[in-house]
Amino acid sequence: MLAPQRVEFYDSNWNFRGTKGDLKMLIADASQIGGDVLETPDTLYRLPLAQRMSWAARRQTTRLEDMAYCLIGIFEVNMPMLYGEGQRAFLRLQEEIARECNDLSIFAWKAASSGDQRYRGIFARSPAEFRDCGTVRLIDDSVFSPEFSLGNKGLRITTDIVSATNGTHLLKLSCKNGPHGPPLSIWIHHHGGEVY
């Protein structure tokens, strides 16, 4: 839907129903992709990562890997397609995105019910965990977000952490939900030293 400048829609009897431009509000409502992005795809790369990820939150694919592979173009990353890796493909996609961009909204996902598991890693398990991120907006341009990198010990980032009196800690994500929403942060667990 995003890449082609012109898309034509036909019904089951091959009657012309309209173009992407004619039907953009209907398409936007069905896909949760903003009408402005459908009209001007060049604006896609100015949107927060979390918002782009939310577009796939309700998508279904036959193979688990295809959920990640169909998003490669939206995030402008390169990664090999390894069929048979299952859910690991989505983790690899997020790692590749993190290597290319320092937009902290990639960590703004919300965990689905995790049962007895108290702590999770920094990355989402599937695009479905971004389902509430359709209105995420960056507070500042990601150019001003802290630089981070991935290594064999996880994510390395130098930034301010908000510590509460009860021993909890928050990592600010430089984004907010909606134009007037409060800034988003994630809870992090302190493991000792400078490790969270």
Backbone as JSON Lines, residues from 0, in Angstrom:
{"i":0,"aa":"M","n":[0.81,-1.2,0.0],"ca":[0.0,0.0,0.0],"c":[0.85,1.26,0.0]}
{"i":1,"aa":"L","n":[2.03,1.21,0.6],"ca":[2.8,2.42,0.74],"c":[3.7,2.73,-0.45]}
{"i":2,"aa":"A","n":[4.36,1.74,-0.98],"ca":[5.38,1.98,-2.0],"c":[4.82,2.52,-3.31]}
{"i":3,"aa":"P","n":[3.8,1.91,-3.91],"ca":[3.35,2.41,-5.21],"c":[2.68,3.77,-5.1]}
{"i":4,"aa":"Q","n":[2.97,4.64,-6.06],"ca":[2.32,5.95,-6.08],"c":[0.83,5.82,-6.43]}
{"i":5,"aa":"R","n":[0.52,4.9,-7.32],"ca":[-0.88,4.72,-7.74],"c":[-1.28,3.26,-7.55]}
{"i":6,"aa":"V","n":[-2.39,3.05,-6.88],"ca":[-2.98,1.73,-6.69],"c":[-4.44,1.85,-7.09]}
{"i":7,"aa":"E","n":[-4.92,0.89,-7.88],"ca":[-6.33,0.88,-8.28],"c":[-7.04,-0.28,-7.59]}
{"i":8,"aa":"F","n":[-8.27,-0.04,-7.17],"ca":[-9.07,-1.07,-6.49],"c":[-10.26,-1.45,-7.36]}
{"i":9,"aa":"Y","n":[-10.49,-2.76,-7.43],"ca":[-11.6,-3.32,-8.19],"c":[-12.37,-4.27,-7.29]}
{"i":10,"aa":"D","n":[-13.66,-4.39,-7.53],"ca":[-14.46,-5.33,-6.74],"c":[-14.36,-6.73,-7.34]}
{"i":11,"aa":"S","n":[-15.1,-7.68,-6.79],"ca":[-15.0,-9.07,-7.22],"c":[-15.47,-9.28,-8.66]}
{"i":12,"aa":"N","n":[-16.22,-8.33,-9.21],"ca":[-16.67,-8.41,-10.6],"c":[-15.8,-7.55,-11.52]}
{"i":13,"aa":"W","n":[-14.69,-7.1,-11.05],"ca":[-13.73,-6.29,-11.8],"c":[-14.28,-4.91,-12.18]}
{"i":14,"aa":"N","n":[-15.17,-4.4,-11.34],"ca":[-15.63,-3.02,-11.53],"c":[-14.68,-2.1,-10.76]}
{"i":15,"aa":"F","n":[-14.22,-1.06,-11.41],"ca":[-13.29,-0.11,-10.79],"c":[-13.97,0.59,-9.62]}
{"i":16,"aa":"R","n":[-13.32,0.59,-8.44],"ca":[-13.9,1.2,-7.24],"c":[-13.2,2.48,-6.84]}
{"i":17,"aa":"G","n":[-11.97,2.69,-7.33],"ca":[-11.25,3.92,-7.0],"c":[-9.77,3.69,-6.88]}
{"i":18,"aa":"T","n":[-9.05,4.76,-6.7],"ca":[-7.59,4.69,-6.53],"c":[-7.24,4.82,-5.06]}
{"i":19,"aa":"K","n":[-5.98,4.61,-4.76],"ca":[-5.51,4.79,-3.38],"c":[-5.81,6.21,-2.91]}
{"i":20,"aa":"G","n":[-5.63,7.19,-3.79],"ca":[-5.91,8.58,-3.44],"c":[-7.39,8.82,-3.16]}
{"i":21,"aa":"D","n":[-8.26,8.22,-3.99],"ca":[-9.71,8.38,-3.82],"c":[-10.2,7.77,-2.51]}
{"i":22,"aa":"L","n":[-9.62,6.62,-2.16],"ca":[-10.1,5.84,-1.02],"c":[-9.19,5.93,0.21]}
{"i":23,"aa":"K","n":[-8.31,6.93,0.24],"ca":[-7.28,6.96,1.28],"c":[-7.84,6.96,2.71]}
{"i":24,"aa":"M","n":[-8.95,7.63,2.96],"ca":[-9.49,7.66,4.33],"c":[-10.07,6.3,4.71]}
{"i":25,"aa":"L","n":[-10.7,5.63,3.77],"ca":[-11.22,4.29,4.01],"c":[-10.07,3.31,4.26]}
{"i":26,"aa":"I","n":[-9.02,3.42,3.45],"ca":[-7.84,2.56,3.61],"c":[-7.15,2.86,4.93]}
{"i":27,"aa":"A","n":[-7.04,4.13,5.26],"ca":[-6.4,4.53,6.52],"c":[-7.15,3.95,7.71]}
{"i":28,"aa":"D","n":[-8.47,3.99,7.65],"ca":[-9.29,3.46,8.74],"c":[-9.1,1.95,8.88]}
{"i":29,"aa":"A","n":[-9.07,1.25,7.75],"ca":[-8.93,-0.21,7.77],"c":[-7.53,-0.66,8.15]}
{"i":30,"aa":"S","n":[-6.52,0.08,7.72],"ca":[-5.12,-0.35,7.93],"c":[-4.47,0.3,9.15]}
{"i":31,"aa":"Q","n":[-5.08,1.36,9.68],"ca":[-4.52,2.15,10.77],"c":[-3.26,2.91,10.35]}
{"i":32,"aa":"I","n":[-3.02,3.02,9.05],"ca":[-1.92,3.82,8.52],"c":[-2.49,5.19,8.19]}
{"i":33,"aa":"G","n":[-1.84,6.25,8.64],"ca":[-2.33,7.6,8.43],"c":[-2.53,7.95,6.97]}
{"i":34,"aa":"G","n":[-3.59,8.68,6.68],"ca":[-3.89,9.09,5.31],"c":[-2.78,9.92,4.69]}
{"i":35,"aa":"D","n":[-2.09,10.72,5.52],"ca":[-1.0,11.54,5.0],"c":[0.16,10.67,4.51]}
{"i":36,"aa":"V","n":[0.4,9.54,5.17],"ca":[1.47,8.64,4.74],"c":[1.06,7.92,3.46]}
{"i":37,"aa":"L","n":[-0.2,7.54,3.36],"ca":[-0.68,6.9,2.13],"c":[-0.56,7.85,0.94]}
{"i":38,"aa":"E","n":[-0.82,9.13,1.19],"ca":[-0.76,10.12,0.12],"c":[0.68,10.5,-0.22]}
{"i":39,"aa":"T","n":[1.53,10.61,0.8],"ca":[2.92,11.01,0.6],"c":[3.83,10.0,1.32]}
{"i":40,"aa":"P","n":[4.15,8.89,0.67],"ca":[4.94,7.84,1.32],"c":[6.32,8.29,1.81]}
{"i":41,"aa":"D","n":[6.84,9.41,1.27],"ca":[8.14,9.91,1.72],"c":[8.13,10.31,3.19]}
{"i":42,"aa":"T","n":[6.95,10.6,3.74],"ca":[6.85,10.99,5.15],"c":[6.98,9.79,6.09]}
{"i":43,"aa":"L","n":[6.94,8.59,5.54],"ca":[7.01,7.36,6.33],"c":[8.2,7.35,7.28]}
{"i":44,"aa":"Y","n":[9.36,7.77,6.79],"ca":[10.58,7.65,7.57],"c":[10.75,8.72,8.63]}
{"i":45,"aa":"R","n":[9.8,9.63,8.71],"ca":[9.8,10.64,9.78],"c":[8.95,10.18,10.97]}
{"i":46,"aa":"L","n":[8.24,9.08,10.79],"ca":[7.35,8.58,11.85],"c":[8.13,7.71,12.84]}
{"i":47,"aa":"P","n":[7.7,7.71,14.11],"ca":[8.37,6.87,15.1],"c":[8.31,5.39,14.73]}
{"i":48,"aa":"L","n":[9.33,4.67,15.11],"ca":[9.39,3.23,14.85],"c":[8.19,2.51,15.43]}
{"i":49,"aa":"A","n":[7.79,2.88,16.65],"ca":[6.67,2.21,17.31],"c":[5.38,2.37,16.52]}
{"i":50,"aa":"Q","n":[5.16,3.56,15.95],"ca":[3.95,3.79,15.17],"c":[3.96,2.93,13.92]}
{"i":51,"aa":"R","n":[5.08,2.85,13.23],"ca":[5.17,2.01,12.04],"c":[4.97,0.54,12.39]}
{"i":52,"aa":"M","n":[5.51,0.12,13.53],"ca":[5.37,-1.27,13.96],"c":[3.91,-1.58,14.28]}
{"i":53,"aa":"S","n":[3.16,-0.6,14.77],"ca":[1.76,-0.83,15.13],"c":[0.91,-1.21,13.92]}
{"i":54,"aa":"W","n":[1.32,-0.82,12.73],"ca":[0.55,-1.14,11.54],"c":[0.47,-2.64,11.31]}
{"i":55,"aa":"A","n":[1.44,-3.38,11.81],"ca":[1.45,-4.84,11.63],"c":[0.88,-5.58,12.84]}
{"i":56,"aa":"A","n":[0.41,-4.85,13.85],"ca":[-0.03,-5.47,15.1],"c":[-1.18,-6.45,14.92]}
{"i":57,"aa":"R","n":[-2.04,-6.19,13.97],"ca":[-3.21,-7.06,13.75],"c":[-3.05,-7.93,12.51]}
{"i":58,"aa":"R","n":[-1.9,-7.86,11.9],"ca":[-1.66,-8.63,10.68],"c":[-1.46,-10.11,11.01]}
{"i":59,"aa":"Q","n":[-1.89,-10.96,10.11],"ca":[-1.69,-12.4,10.27],"c":[-0.93,-12.91,9.07]}
{"i":60,"aa":"T","n":[0.01,-13.79,9.31],"ca":[0.76,-14.41,8.23],"c":[0.73,-15.92,8.41]}
{"i":61,"aa":"T","n":[0.93,-16.64,7.33],"ca":[0.91,-18.09,7.38],"c":[2.1,-18.61,8.18]}
{"i":62,"aa":"R","n":[3.27,-18.02,7.94],"ca":[4.47,-18.42,8.66],"c":[4.89,-17.3,9.6]}
{"i":63,"aa":"L","n":[5.37,-17.66,10.79],"ca":[5.79,-16.67,11.77],"c":[6.87,-15.74,11.22]}
{"i":64,"aa":"E","n":[7.78,-16.28,10.44],"ca":[8.88,-15.48,9.9],"c":[8.39,-14.36,9.0]}
{"i":65,"aa":"D","n":[7.32,-14.62,8.26],"ca":[6.82,-13.63,7.31],"c":[6.33,-12.37,8.01]}
{"i":66,"aa":"M","n":[5.96,-12.48,9.29],"ca":[5.55,-11.3,10.04],"c":[6.71,-10.3,10.11]}
{"i":67,"aa":"A","n":[7.91,-10.8,10.29],"ca":[9.1,-9.92,10.32],"c":[9.53,-9.54,8.92]}
{"i":68,"aa":"Y","n":[9.54,-10.48,8.01],"ca":[10.06,-10.22,6.67],"c":[9.24,-9.19,5.9]}
{"i":69,"aa":"C","n":[7.93,-9.14,6.16],"ca":[7.09,-8.18,5.44],"c":[7.33,-6.75,5.92]}
{"i":70,"aa":"L","n":[8.06,-6.57,7.01],"ca":[8.33,-5.23,7.56],"c":[9.7,-4.68,7.18]}
{"i":71,"aa":"I","n":[10.52,-5.46,6.53],"ca":[11.89,-5.05,6.21],"c":[11.91,-3.73,5.45]}
{"i":72,"aa":"G","n":[11.07,-3.56,4.45],"ca":[11.05,-2.34,3.64],"c":[10.6,-1.11,4.41]}
{"i":73,"aa":"I","n":[9.63,-1.27,5.3],"ca":[9.12,-0.14,6.07],"c":[10.2,0.44,6.99]}
{"i":74,"aa":"F","n":[11.15,-0.4,7.39],"ca":[12.2,0.06,8.31],"c":[13.56,0.22,7.64]}
{"i":75,"aa":"E","n":[13.61,0.01,6.34],"ca":[14.84,0.2,5.56],"c":[16.03,-0.55,6.15]}
{"i":76,"aa":"V","n":[15.84,-1.82,6.44],"ca":[16.95,-2.64,6.94],"c":[17.16,-3.82,6.0]}
{"i":77,"aa":"N","n":[18.33,-4.37,6.07],"ca":[18.66,-5.57,5.3],"c":[18.9,-6.7,6.28]}
{"i":78,"aa":"M","n":[18.29,-7.83,6.02],"ca":[18.55,-9.02,6.82],"c":[18.18,-10.24,5.99]}
{"i":79,"aa":"P","n":[18.93,-11.31,6.13],"ca":[18.61,-12.5,5.36],"c":[17.31,-13.15,5.86]}
{"i":80,"aa":"M","n":[16.59,-13.75,4.94],"ca":[15.37,-14.48,5.29],"c":[15.75,-15.92,5.53]}
{"i":81,"aa":"L","n":[15.54,-16.38,6.75],"ca":[15.92,-17.74,7.15],"c":[14.67,-18.5,7.55]}
{"i":82,"aa":"Y","n":[14.02,-19.1,6.57],"ca":[12.79,-19.82,6.9],"c":[13.08,-21.0,7.81]}
{"i":83,"aa":"G","n":[12.23,-21.12,8.82],"ca":[12.41,-22.15,9.83],"c":[12.81,-21.56,11.17]}
{"i":84,"aa":"E","n":[13.16,-20.26,11.2],"ca":[13.59,-19.65,12.47],"c":[12.42,-19.19,13.33]}
{"i":85,"aa":"G","n":[11.22,-19.15,12.78],"ca":[10.03,-18.83,13.57],"c":[10.07,-17.44,14.17]}
{"i":86,"aa":"Q","n":[9.72,-17.34,15.45],"ca":[9.6,-16.08,16.16],"c":[10.92,-15.33,16.26]}
{"i":87,"aa":"R","n":[12.01,-16.01,16.14],"ca":[13.34,-15.38,16.22],"c":[13.52,-14.32,15.13]}
{"i":88,"aa":"A","n":[12.82,-14.45,14.0],"ca":[12.93,-13.48,12.9],"c":[12.54,-12.08,13.36]}
{"i":89,"aa":"F","n":[11.51,-11.98,14.21],"ca":[11.07,-10.66,14.67],"c":[12.1,-10.05,15.61]}
{"i":90,"aa":"L","n":[12.73,-10.86,16.42],"ca":[13.82,-10.37,17.28],"c":[14.97,-9.85,16.43]}
{"i":91,"aa":"R","n":[15.35,-10.61,15.4],"ca":[16.44,-10.18,14.52],"c":[16.09,-8.87,13.81]}
{"i":92,"aa":"L","n":[14.82,-8.73,13.4],"ca":[14.39,-7.49,12.75],"c":[14.59,-6.3,13.69]}
{"i":93,"aa":"Q","n":[14.16,-6.43,14.94],"ca":[14.31,-5.33,15.89],"c":[15.79,-5.01,16.14]}
{"i":94,"aa":"E","n":[16.61,-6.04,16.21],"ca":[18.04,-5.81,16.4],"c":[18.64,-5.05,15.22]}
{"i":95,"aa":"E","n":[18.23,-5.4,14.01],"ca":[18.72,-4.69,12.82],"c":[18.25,-3.25,12.81]}
{"i":96,"aa":"I","n":[17.0,-3.02,13.19],"ca":[16.47,-1.66,13.26],"c":[17.27,-0.86,14.28]}
{"i":97,"aa":"A","n":[17.54,-1.44,15.45],"ca":[18.28,-0.75,16.51],"c":[19.7,-0.42,16.08]}
{"i":98,"aa":"R","n":[20.28,-1.21,15.21],"ca":[21.63,-0.92,14.71],"c":[21.64,0.27,13.77]}
{"i":99,"aa":"E","n":[20.5,0.52,13.13],"ca":[20.41,1.59,12.12],"c":[19.85,2.9,12.66]}
{"i":100,"aa":"C","n":[19.08,2.86,13.74],"ca":[18.35,4.03,14.19],"c":[18.33,4.11,15.71]}
{"i":101,"aa":"N","n":[18.41,5.31,16.26],"ca":[18.38,5.44,17.72],"c":[17.04,5.97,18.24]}
{"i":102,"aa":"D","n":[15.97,5.66,17.55],"ca":[14.62,6.03,17.97],"c":[14.2,5.1,19.1]}
{"i":103,"aa":"L","n":[14.12,5.65,20.31],"ca":[13.81,4.85,21.49],"c":[12.37,4.35,21.53]}
{"i":104,"aa":"S","n":[11.52,4.82,20.62],"ca":[10.14,4.34,20.62],"c":[10.06,2.86,20.27]}
{"i":105,"aa":"I","n":[11.12,2.29,19.75],"ca":[11.13,0.85,19.47],"c":[10.95,0.03,20.75]}
{"i":106,"aa":"F","n":[11.17,0.67,21.9],"ca":[11.0,0.0,23.18],"c":[9.67,0.36,23.85]}
{"i":107,"aa":"A","n":[8.76,1.02,23.13],"ca":[7.49,1.49,23.7],"c":[6.37,0.45,23.63]}
{"i":108,"aa":"W","n":[6.68,-0.77,23.32],"ca":[5.67,-1.83,23.23],"c":[5.12,-2.18,24.61]}
{"i":109,"aa":"K","n":[3.98,-2.83,24.6],"ca":[3.34,-3.27,25.85],"c":[3.19,-4.78,25.81]}
{"i":110,"aa":"A","n":[3.71,-5.46,26.83],"ca":[3.69,-6.93,26.85],"c":[2.28,-7.47,26.86]}
{"i":111,"aa":"A","n":[2.09,-8.5,26.09],"ca":[0.85,-9.26,26.17],"c":[0.91,-10.03,27.47]}
{"i":112,"aa":"S","n":[-0.15,-10.63,27.87],"ca":[-0.16,-11.4,29.11],"c":[1.01,-12.39,29.11]}
{"i":113,"aa":"S","n":[1.86,-12.27,30.11],"ca":[3.06,-13.12,30.15],"c":[2.99,-14.17,31.26]}
{"i":114,"aa":"G","n":[1.81,-14.39,31.8],"ca":[1.67,-15.42,32.83],"c":[2.48,-15.11,34.07]}
{"i":115,"aa":"D","n":[3.33,-16.05,34.45],"ca":[4.12,-15.89,35.67],"c":[5.43,-15.15,35.46]}
{"i":116,"aa":"Q","n":[5.78,-14.82,34.22],"ca":[7.06,-14.18,33.94],"c":[7.02,-12.73,34.4]}
{"i":117,"aa":"R","n":[7.93,-12.37,35.29],"ca":[7.94,-11.03,35.86],"c":[8.73,-10.05,35.0]}
{"i":118,"aa":"Y","n":[9.86,-10.48,34.46],"ca":[10.72,-9.59,33.68],"c":[10.81,-10.08,32.25]}
{"i":119,"aa":"R","n":[10.98,-9.13,31.35],"ca":[11.12,-9.42,29.93],"c":[12.36,-8.71,29.41]}
{"i":120,"aa":"G","n":[12.81,-9.1,28.24],"ca":[13.92,-8.41,27.6],"c":[13.46,-7.07,27.05]}
{"i":121,"aa":"I","n":[14.36,-6.38,26.4],"ca":[14.08,-5.03,25.9],"c":[13.25,-5.04,24.61]}
{"i":122,"aa":"F","n":[13.27,-6.15,23.88],"ca":[12.55,-6.21,22.6],"c":[11.22,-6.95,22.74]}
{"i":123,"aa":"A","n":[10.28,-6.55,21.87],"ca":[8.95,-7.17,21.83],"c":[9.05,-8.57,21.22]}
{"i":124,"aa":"R","n":[8.07,-9.4,21.51],"ca":[8.03,-10.75,20.95],"c":[7.34,-10.8,19.59]}
{"i":125,"aa":"S","n":[6.45,-9.83,19.33],"ca":[5.75,-9.8,18.05],"c":[5.22,-8.39,17.82]}
{"i":126,"aa":"P","n":[4.84,-8.06,16.59],"ca":[4.26,-6.75,16.33],"c":[2.98,-6.51,17.12]}
{"i":127,"aa":"A","n":[2.3,-7.57,17.54],"ca":[1.06,-7.42,18.31],"c":[1.3,-6.63,19.59]}
{"i":128,"aa":"E","n":[2.5,-6.66,20.13],"ca":[2.79,-5.92,21.36],"c":[2.91,-4.41,21.11]}
{"i":129,"aa":"F","n":[2.86,-3.99,19.85],"ca":[2.87,-2.57,19.49],"c":[1.47,-2.07,19.17]}
{"i":130,"aa":"R","n":[0.44,-2.85,19.44],"ca":[-0.92,-2.51,19.02],"c":[-1.4,-1.17,19.57]}
{"i":131,"aa":"D","n":[-0.9,-0.72,20.71],"ca":[-1.33,0.56,21.29],"c":[-0.42,1.72,20.91]}
{"i":132,"aa":"C","n":[0.44,1.53,19.93],"ca":[1.44,2.55,19.58],"c":[1.09,3.35,18.33]}
{"i":133,"aa":"G","n":[-0.13,3.24,17.85],"ca":[-0.52,3.92,16.62],"c":[-0.48,5.43,16.69]}
{"i":134,"aa":"T","n":[-0.53,6.0,17.91],"ca":[-0.5,7.46,18.05],"c":[0.79,7.96,18.7]}
{"i":135,"aa":"V","n":[1.81,7.1,18.77],"ca":[3.08,7.51,19.38],"c":[3.71,8.62,18.55]}
{"i":136,"aa":"R","n":[4.19,9.65,19.23],"ca":[4.87,10.78,18.6],"c":[6.21,10.99,19.29]}
{"i":137,"aa":"L","n":[7.23,11.35,18.53],"ca":[8.53,11.65,19.12],"c":[8.45,13.02,19.8]}
{"i":138,"aa":"I","n":[9.06,13.13,20.96],"ca":[9.11,14.41,21.66],"c":[10.14,15.3,20.98]}
{"i":139,"aa":"D","n":[11.28,14.73,20.68],"ca":[12.34,15.42,19.94],"c":[12.7,14.56,18.75]}
{"i":140,"aa":"D","n":[13.34,15.15,17.79],"ca":[13.86,14.38,16.65],"c":[14.79,13.31,17.2]}
{"i":141,"aa":"S","n":[14.75,12.11,16.62],"ca":[15.58,11.02,17.13],"c":[17.07,11.33,17.03]}
{"i":142,"aa":"V","n":[17.43,12.35,16.25],"ca":[18.83,12.78,16.18],"c":[19.31,13.17,17.58]}
{"i":143,"aa":"F","n":[18.4,13.69,18.4],"ca":[18.76,14.13,19.74],"c":[18.59,13.04,20.8]}
{"i":144,"aa":"S","n":[18.09,11.89,20.41],"ca":[17.95,10.78,21.35],"c":[19.33,10.2,21.66]}
{"i":145,"aa":"P","n":[19.49,9.6,22.82],"ca":[20.8,9.03,23.14],"c":[21.17,7.89,22.19]}
{"i":146,"aa":"E","n":[22.44,7.79,21.91],"ca":[22.94,6.72,21.07],"c":[22.91,5.42,21.86]}
{"i":147,"aa":"F","n":[22.57,4.33,21.2],"ca":[22.65,3.04,21.87],"c":[23.21,2.02,20.91]}
{"i":148,"aa":"S","n":[23.7,0.93,21.48],"ca":[24.27,-0.13,20.66],"c":[23.94,-1.47,21.28]}
{"i":149,"aa":"L","n":[23.98,-2.5,20.44],"ca":[23.71,-3.86,20.89],"c":[25.02,-4.61,20.94]}
{"i":150,"aa":"G","n":[25.18,-5.38,21.98],"ca":[26.37,-6.22,22.11],"c":[26.0,-7.58,22.66]}
{"i":151,"aa":"N","n":[27.0,-8.37,22.98],"ca":[26.72,-9.71,23.49],"c":[26.16,-9.69,24.91]}
{"i":152,"aa":"K","n":[26.17,-8.54,25.57],"ca":[25.57,-8.42,26.9],"c":[24.28,-7.62,26.88]}
{"i":153,"aa":"G","n":[23.76,-7.37,25.68],"ca":[22.5,-6.65,25.58],"c":[22.65,-5.25,25.05]}
{"i":154,"aa":"L","n":[21.75,-4.38,25.45],"ca":[21.7,-3.01,24.98],"c":[22.58,-2.13,25.86]}
{"i":155,"aa":"R","n":[23.39,-1.3,25.22],"ca":[24.24,-0.35,25.95],"c":[23.77,1.05,25.56]}
{"i":156,"aa":"I","n":[23.39,1.83,26.59],"ca":[22.88,3.18,26.35],"c":[23.35,4.08,27.49]}
{"i":157,"aa":"T","n":[23.7,5.3,27.15],"ca":[24.06,6.29,28.16],"c":[22.95,7.33,28.17]}
{"i":158,"aa":"T","n":[22.18,7.34,29.23],"ca":[21.04,8.26,29.35],"c":[20.68,8.41,30.81]}
{"i":159,"aa":"D","n":[19.79,9.34,31.07],"ca":[19.31,9.54,32.44],"c":[18.26,8.5,32.78]}
{"i":160,"aa":"I","n":[18.32,8.02,34.0],"ca":[17.33,7.08,34.51],"c":[16.64,7.75,35.68]}
{"i":161,"aa":"V","n":[15.34,7.67,35.7],"ca":[14.57,8.24,36.79],"c":[14.42,7.16,37.86]}
{"i":162,"aa":"S","n":[14.89,7.46,39.05],"ca":[14.8,6.51,40.17],"c":[13.77,6.99,41.17]}
{"i":163,"aa":"A","n":[12.9,6.1,41.59],"ca":[11.9,6.42,42.6],"c":[12.41,5.98,43.97]}
{"i":164,"aa":"T","n":[11.75,6.43,45.01],"ca":[12.19,6.1,46.36],"c":[11.98,4.62,46.7]}
{"i":165,"aa":"N","n":[11.08,3.94,46.01],"ca":[10.8,2.55,46.32],"c":[11.71,1.57,45.56]}
{"i":166,"aa":"G","n":[12.77,2.08,44.95],"ca":[13.72,1.22,44.27],"c":[13.38,0.89,42.83]}
{"i":167,"aa":"T","n":[12.35,1.51,42.29],"ca":[12.01,1.29,40.89],"c":[12.74,2.31,40.02]}
{"i":168,"aa":"H","n":[12.92,1.98,38.76],"ca":[13.65,2.84,37.84],"c":[12.9,2.92,36.51]}
{"i":169,"aa":"L","n":[12.96,4.1,35.9],"ca":[12.32,4.33,34.61],"c":[13.34,4.82,33.59]}
{"i":170,"aa":"L","n":[13.23,4.3,32.36],"ca":[14.03,4.76,31.24],"c":[13.11,5.57,30.33]}
{"i":171,"aa":"K","n":[13.41,6.86,30.15],"ca":[12.59,7.71,29.29],"c":[12.82,7.34,27.83]}
{"i":172,"aa":"L","n":[11.75,7.32,27.04],"ca":[11.82,6.89,25.66],"c":[11.76,8.03,24.64]}
{"i":173,"aa":"S","n":[11.76,9.26,25.07],"ca":[11.73,10.44,24.18],"c":[10.54,10.43,23.22]}
{"i":174,"aa":"C","n":[9.42,9.89,23.69],"ca":[8.21,9.89,22.88],"c":[7.0,9.96,23.8]}
{"i":175,"aa":"K","n":[5.86,10.21,23.21],"ca":[4.61,10.26,23.98],"c":[3.5,9.66,23.15]}
{"i":176,"aa":"N","n":[2.41,9.27,23.8],"ca":[1.28,8.66,23.1],"c":[0.27,9.75,22.8]}
{"i":177,"aa":"G","n":[0.19,10.15,21.55],"ca":[-0.7,11.23,21.14],"c":[-0.04,12.58,21.29]}
{"i":178,"aa":"P","n":[-0.64,13.61,20.69],"ca":[-0.02,14.93,20.72],"c":[0.04,15.56,22.11]}
{"i":179,"aa":"H","n":[-0.87,15.17,22.99],"ca":[-0.91,15.79,24.32],"c":[-0.67,14.79,25.45]}
{"i":180,"aa":"G","n":[-0.27,13.58,25.1],"ca":[-0.06,12.54,26.12],"c":[1.22,12.77,26.91]}
{"i":181,"aa":"P","n":[1.32,12.11,28.05],"ca":[2.53,12.24,28.87],"c":[3.69,11.49,28.21]}
{"i":182,"aa":"P","n":[4.92,11.86,28.54],"ca":[6.08,11.15,27.99],"c":[6.05,9.67,28.39]}
{"i":183,"aa":"L","n":[6.47,8.81,27.47],"ca":[6.49,7.38,27.73],"c":[7.83,6.96,28.32]}
{"i":184,"aa":"S","n":[7.77,6.03,29.24],"ca":[8.96,5.46,29.87],"c":[8.71,3.97,30.07]}
{"i":185,"aa":"I","n":[9.77,3.23,30.31],"ca":[9.61,1.82,30.63],"c":[10.27,1.53,31.98]}
{"i":186,"aa":"W","n":[9.67,0.59,32.69],"ca":[10.24,0.15,33.96],"c":[11.46,-0.72,33.66]}
{"i":187,"aa":"I","n":[12.53,-0.49,34.37],"ca":[13.7,-1.34,34.23],"c":[14.12,-1.82,35.61]}
{"i":188,"aa":"H","n":[14.72,-2.99,35.65],"ca":[15.13,-3.61,36.9],"c":[16.64,-3.46,37.06]}
{"i":189,"aa":"H","n":[17.07,-3.01,38.22],"ca":[18.49,-2.8,38.49],"c":[19.12,-4.12,38.95]}
{"i":190,"aa":"H","n":[20.16,-4.56,38.22],"ca":[20.85,-5.79,38.57],"c":[22.13,-5.57,39.34]}
{"i":191,"aa":"G","n":[22.52,-4.31,39.54],"ca":[23.75,-3.98,40.24],"c":[24.7,-3.21,39.35]}
{"i":192,"aa":"G","n":[25.5,-2.33,39.96],"ca":[26.43,-1.51,39.18],"c":[25.66,-0.65,38.21]}
{"i":193,"aa":"E","n":[26.1,-0.67,36.96],"ca":[25.41,0.1,35.91],"c":[24.6,-0.82,35.0]}
{"i":194,"aa":"V","n":[24.21,-1.98,35.52],"ca":[23.46,-2.95,34.73],"c":[21.98,-2.91,35.17]}
{"i":195,"aa":"Y","n":[21.09,-2.72,34.18],"ca":[19.65,-2.69,34.44],"c":[18.96,-3.69,33.53]}
